[in-house]
Short mmCIF file of C-alpha atoms in Angstrom, two decimals:
data_model
loop_
_atom_site.label_atom_id
_atom_site.label_comp_id
_atom_site.label_asym_id
_atom_site.label_seq_id
_atom_site.Cartn_x
_atom_site.Cartn_y
_atom_site.Cartn_z
CA MET W 9 84.10 -66.84 21.34
CA TRP W 10 86.02 -64.86 18.74
CA ASP W 11 84.67 -64.78 15.19
CA PRO W 12 87.61 -64.42 12.75
CA ALA W 13 85.30 -63.49 9.87
CA GLN W 14 83.68 -60.68 11.86
CA TYR W 15 87.08 -59.43 13.01
CA LEU W 16 88.42 -59.43 9.44
CA ALA W 17 85.44 -57.44 8.16
CA PHE W 18 87.51 -54.31 8.82
CA ALA W 19 90.91 -55.84 8.06
CA ASP W 20 92.38 -52.70 6.48
CA HIS W 21 91.44 -50.46 9.40
CA ARG W 22 92.68 -52.98 11.96
CA ALA W 23 95.95 -53.47 10.07
CA ARG W 24 97.01 -49.83 10.00
CA PRO W 25 97.99 -49.57 13.70
CA PHE W 26 99.95 -52.83 13.40
CA TYR W 27 102.12 -51.48 10.61
CA GLU W 28 102.57 -48.16 12.37
CA LEU W 29 103.67 -50.04 15.48
CA VAL W 30 106.07 -52.48 13.82
CA GLY W 31 107.51 -49.67 11.69
CA ARG W 32 109.05 -48.15 14.82
CA VAL W 33 110.88 -51.36 15.78
CA ARG W 34 114.46 -50.97 14.59
CA ALA W 35 115.64 -54.56 15.03
CA SER W 36 117.80 -55.56 12.07
CA GLU W 37 118.32 -59.34 12.27
CA PRO W 38 116.28 -60.70 15.19
CA ARG W 39 116.53 -64.39 16.00
CA ARG W 40 112.96 -64.86 17.22
CA VAL W 41 109.94 -62.59 16.69
CA VAL W 42 106.79 -63.26 18.71
CA ASP W 43 103.28 -62.16 17.77
CA VAL W 44 101.39 -62.11 21.07
CA GLY W 45 97.68 -62.48 20.28
CA CYS W 46 98.12 -63.22 16.59
CA GLY W 47 94.38 -63.34 15.85
CA PRO W 48 93.58 -64.83 12.43
CA GLY W 49 97.23 -64.51 11.39
CA ASN W 50 96.68 -62.08 8.53
CA LEU W 51 99.27 -59.68 9.96
CA THR W 52 101.69 -62.28 11.35
CA ALA W 53 102.78 -63.17 7.84
CA SER W 54 104.15 -59.66 7.36
CA LEU W 55 106.61 -60.29 10.21
CA SER W 56 108.18 -63.06 8.15
CA SER W 57 108.54 -60.65 5.24
CA ARG W 58 110.07 -57.98 7.46
CA TRP W 59 112.51 -60.39 9.15
CA PRO W 60 112.94 -63.40 6.85
CA GLY W 61 115.76 -64.88 8.94
CA ALA W 62 113.79 -64.94 12.18
CA VAL W 63 111.80 -67.71 13.79
CA ILE W 64 108.22 -66.42 13.94
CA GLU W 65 106.36 -67.50 17.06
CA ALA W 66 102.62 -66.81 17.15
CA PHE W 67 99.90 -67.58 19.67
CA ASP W 68 96.41 -66.54 20.68
CA SER W 69 94.05 -67.50 23.50
CA SER W 70 91.20 -68.13 21.05
CA PRO W 71 91.10 -71.58 19.42
CA GLU W 72 88.93 -70.11 16.64
CA MET W 73 91.56 -67.48 15.86
CA VAL W 74 94.39 -70.01 15.98
CA GLU W 75 92.48 -72.29 13.61
CA ALA W 76 92.05 -69.38 11.18
CA ALA W 77 95.74 -68.47 11.48
CA ARG W 78 96.80 -72.04 10.76
CA ALA W 79 94.49 -72.13 7.75
CA ALA W 80 96.31 -69.02 6.53
CA GLY W 81 99.65 -70.80 6.80
CA VAL W 82 100.79 -69.40 10.17
CA ASP W 83 102.32 -71.86 12.65
CA ALA W 84 100.18 -70.60 15.54
CA ARG W 85 99.21 -72.23 18.82
CA VAL W 86 96.81 -71.64 21.68
CA ASP W 87 98.50 -70.00 24.66
CA ASP W 88 97.72 -67.59 27.51
CA VAL W 89 99.26 -64.12 27.51
CA THR W 90 99.25 -64.08 31.31
CA THR W 91 101.54 -67.09 31.61
CA TRP W 92 103.61 -66.90 28.42
CA GLU W 93 107.32 -66.17 28.85
CA PRO W 94 109.80 -65.23 26.11
CA LEU W 95 112.45 -67.78 25.17
CA PRO W 96 116.09 -66.69 25.60
CA ASP W 97 116.54 -65.98 21.86
CA THR W 98 113.49 -63.67 21.65
CA ASP W 99 114.56 -60.36 20.13
CA VAL W 100 111.18 -58.83 19.21
CA VAL W 101 107.79 -59.09 20.96
CA VAL W 102 104.78 -57.54 19.21
CA SER W 103 101.32 -57.27 20.76
CA ASN W 104 98.63 -55.65 18.63
CA ALA W 105 95.33 -54.73 20.36
CA VAL W 106 95.54 -57.53 22.91
CA LEU W 107 96.67 -56.20 26.28
CA GLN W 108 93.49 -54.16 26.86
CA TRP W 109 91.77 -57.50 27.51
CA VAL W 110 94.18 -58.32 30.36
CA PRO W 111 93.62 -56.32 33.58
CA SER W 112 97.07 -57.26 34.89
CA HIS W 113 98.89 -56.27 31.72
CA PRO W 114 101.07 -53.53 33.27
CA SER W 115 102.73 -56.13 35.51
CA ILE W 116 102.98 -58.52 32.55
CA VAL W 117 104.74 -55.86 30.48
CA SER W 118 107.21 -55.32 33.33
CA LYS W 119 107.79 -59.07 33.54
CA TRP W 120 108.52 -59.28 29.81
CA VAL W 121 110.96 -56.39 29.99
CA SER W 122 112.82 -58.15 32.81
CA ALA W 123 112.90 -61.44 30.88
CA LEU W 124 114.06 -60.07 27.53
CA ALA W 125 117.77 -59.89 26.76
CA PRO W 126 119.46 -56.49 26.46
CA GLY W 127 118.85 -55.07 23.00
CA ALA W 128 115.53 -56.86 22.50
CA TRP W 129 112.43 -54.92 21.45
CA LEU W 130 108.91 -54.81 22.90
CA ALA W 131 106.12 -53.15 20.91
CA PHE W 132 102.42 -52.99 21.74
CA GLN W 133 99.35 -50.91 20.98
CA VAL W 134 96.00 -50.74 22.72
CA PRO W 135 92.73 -48.94 21.94
CA GLY W 136 92.16 -45.76 23.91
CA ASN W 137 88.51 -45.09 23.11
CA TYR W 138 86.74 -46.47 26.19
CA SER W 139 85.15 -43.13 27.07
CA ASP W 140 83.89 -42.57 23.51
CA PRO W 141 80.18 -42.94 22.62
CA SER W 142 80.73 -46.33 20.99
CA HIS W 143 81.82 -47.96 24.26
CA ARG W 144 79.80 -45.76 26.62
CA LEU W 145 76.56 -46.68 24.83
CA ILE W 146 77.39 -50.39 24.95
CA ARG W 147 77.52 -50.14 28.74
CA GLU W 148 74.47 -47.89 29.06
CA VAL W 149 72.22 -50.17 27.01
CA ALA W 150 73.52 -53.25 28.82
CA GLY W 151 72.55 -51.77 32.20
CA PRO W 152 73.49 -52.94 35.71
CA SER W 153 72.58 -56.57 35.10
CA LEU W 154 75.52 -57.00 32.72
CA GLU W 155 78.13 -54.97 34.56
CA HIS W 156 80.02 -58.16 35.37
CA VAL W 157 80.80 -58.91 31.70
CA PHE W 158 82.77 -55.75 31.10
CA ARG W 159 86.43 -55.09 31.67
CA ALA W 160 87.62 -52.51 34.16
CA GLU W 161 86.32 -48.98 33.70
CA LYS W 162 89.81 -47.95 32.56
CA PRO W 163 91.30 -51.06 30.94
CA VAL W 164 94.36 -49.22 29.61
CA LEU W 165 96.83 -46.74 31.09
CA LYS W 166 97.50 -43.19 29.99
CA PRO W 167 100.38 -42.79 27.53
CA VAL W 168 102.59 -41.18 30.18
CA GLU W 169 101.90 -44.12 32.50
CA TYR W 170 103.13 -46.53 29.85
CA ALA W 171 106.18 -44.31 29.42
CA ASP W 172 106.84 -44.57 33.15
CA LEU W 173 106.36 -48.34 32.97
CA LEU W 174 109.02 -48.57 30.26
CA GLY W 175 111.18 -45.73 31.54
CA ASP W 176 114.13 -47.90 32.56
CA CYS W 177 114.53 -49.34 29.05
CA ALA W 178 117.28 -48.10 26.78
CA THR W 179 114.64 -46.40 24.66
CA ALA W 180 110.94 -45.82 25.33
CA ASP W 181 108.81 -44.37 22.55
CA VAL W 182 105.16 -43.84 23.51
CA TRP W 183 102.58 -41.94 21.48
CA GLU W 184 98.88 -41.81 20.63
CA THR W 185 97.06 -41.40 17.35
CA THR W 186 93.41 -40.84 16.49
CA CYS W 187 92.50 -42.32 13.12
CA VAL W 188 89.28 -40.96 11.66
CA GLN W 189 88.07 -44.07 9.88
CA ARG W 190 85.60 -43.96 7.00
CA LEU W 191 83.14 -46.83 7.48
CA SER W 192 80.35 -47.88 5.15
CA GLY W 193 77.05 -49.68 5.51
CA PRO W 194 73.79 -49.01 7.38
CA ASP W 195 75.20 -49.75 10.86
CA PRO W 196 78.98 -49.65 10.43
CA VAL W 197 79.92 -48.76 14.02
CA LEU W 198 77.72 -51.58 15.30
CA GLU W 199 79.47 -53.94 12.89
CA TRP W 200 82.86 -52.67 14.07
CA VAL W 201 82.22 -53.17 17.79
CA SER W 202 80.52 -56.52 17.15
CA GLY W 203 83.93 -57.96 16.32
CA THR W 204 85.52 -56.78 19.58
CA ALA W 205 83.80 -54.83 22.37
CA LEU W 206 80.40 -56.54 22.03
CA ARG W 207 81.74 -60.08 22.30
CA PRO W 208 81.23 -60.43 26.08
CA VAL W 209 77.70 -59.02 25.82
CA ARG W 210 76.78 -61.46 23.07
CA ALA W 211 78.17 -64.36 25.08
CA ALA W 212 76.08 -63.40 28.13
CA LEU W 213 72.72 -63.09 26.34
CA SER W 214 70.27 -65.51 24.79
CA SER W 215 69.49 -65.02 21.11
CA THR W 216 66.21 -63.27 21.97
CA ASP W 217 67.81 -60.93 24.50
CA TRP W 218 70.68 -60.23 22.11
CA ASP W 219 68.27 -59.21 19.35
CA ALA W 220 66.49 -56.86 21.77
CA TYR W 221 69.82 -55.40 22.92
CA VAL W 222 70.98 -54.73 19.36
CA ALA W 223 67.60 -53.21 18.48
CA GLU W 224 68.13 -50.62 21.22
CA LEU W 225 71.84 -50.06 20.67
CA ALA W 226 71.84 -49.67 16.88
CA PRO W 227 69.80 -46.43 16.62
CA ARG W 228 71.78 -44.86 19.45
CA LEU W 229 75.03 -45.60 17.65
CA ARG W 230 73.60 -44.20 14.42
CA GLU W 231 72.73 -40.99 16.26
CA ALA W 232 76.18 -40.73 17.84
CA TYR W 233 77.90 -41.46 14.52
CA PRO W 234 75.61 -40.04 11.82
CA GLN W 235 75.82 -41.20 8.25
CA ARG W 236 77.12 -38.65 5.75
CA ALA W 237 75.36 -37.70 2.54
CA ASP W 238 77.59 -40.09 0.58
CA GLY W 239 76.50 -43.03 2.76
CA THR W 240 79.72 -43.32 4.77
CA THR W 241 80.30 -42.70 8.46
CA TRP W 242 83.28 -41.13 10.25
CA PHE W 243 84.47 -43.20 13.22
CA PRO W 244 87.29 -41.61 15.27
CA PHE W 245 89.44 -44.30 16.89
CA ARG W 246 92.20 -43.44 19.34
CA ARG W 247 95.17 -45.78 19.74
CA ILE W 248 98.03 -45.78 22.25
CA PHE W 249 101.40 -47.11 21.07
CA ALA W 250 104.53 -48.10 22.98
CA VAL W 251 107.86 -49.30 21.59
CA ALA W 252 110.88 -49.94 23.79
CA GLN W 253 114.33 -51.43 23.44
CA VAL W 254 115.46 -53.24 26.56
#
């Protein structure tokens, strides 16, 4: 289950890649703009501001996220990224930090490219930090008994592999960025991953086992990401971006 409040705890940090991604889409007057995996809808609204003449389509697989998006005024619905298909008038598809959850996403991206009309835009970004201490420690503390709850060892491709995937498009712009985020609080990295990477672990454990897991994970994260003298913590976060015009 997704917790919109937990996810929005770092809204500013999570928003930055979205704006960097959408900023590279050069569509002028798209007919339909789709937010694939809209989450709580806080960023979907900016698509309406960017393209006021477009129909904004938004969906997410999480009923909790869709409920939050609707409460924020976004006309969102529950849908599955693996089966969704763009309508004929779709001119922009945006997917922000969603496809890493879908093991088959390279084939899905290829399917979208084939379905979109010439001139349409596809833009997505995925986290690229799965070998970093934050995610490595989550797996180590979980141990073999919870291996089944995790995604593939390499849930995203390398940037050049995404470039190859989009290579037949009219344009293919792929890049990566590491944002060194300043987090605050006694366990800020734990709080960050609690909204995303730790969700499947929490779902698999009882309350007692979860408390024991967090008690072991928290000090290891604090050691990997030490607090500075001013009480803040640096958290490097690598993102992979891809923008293509069909």
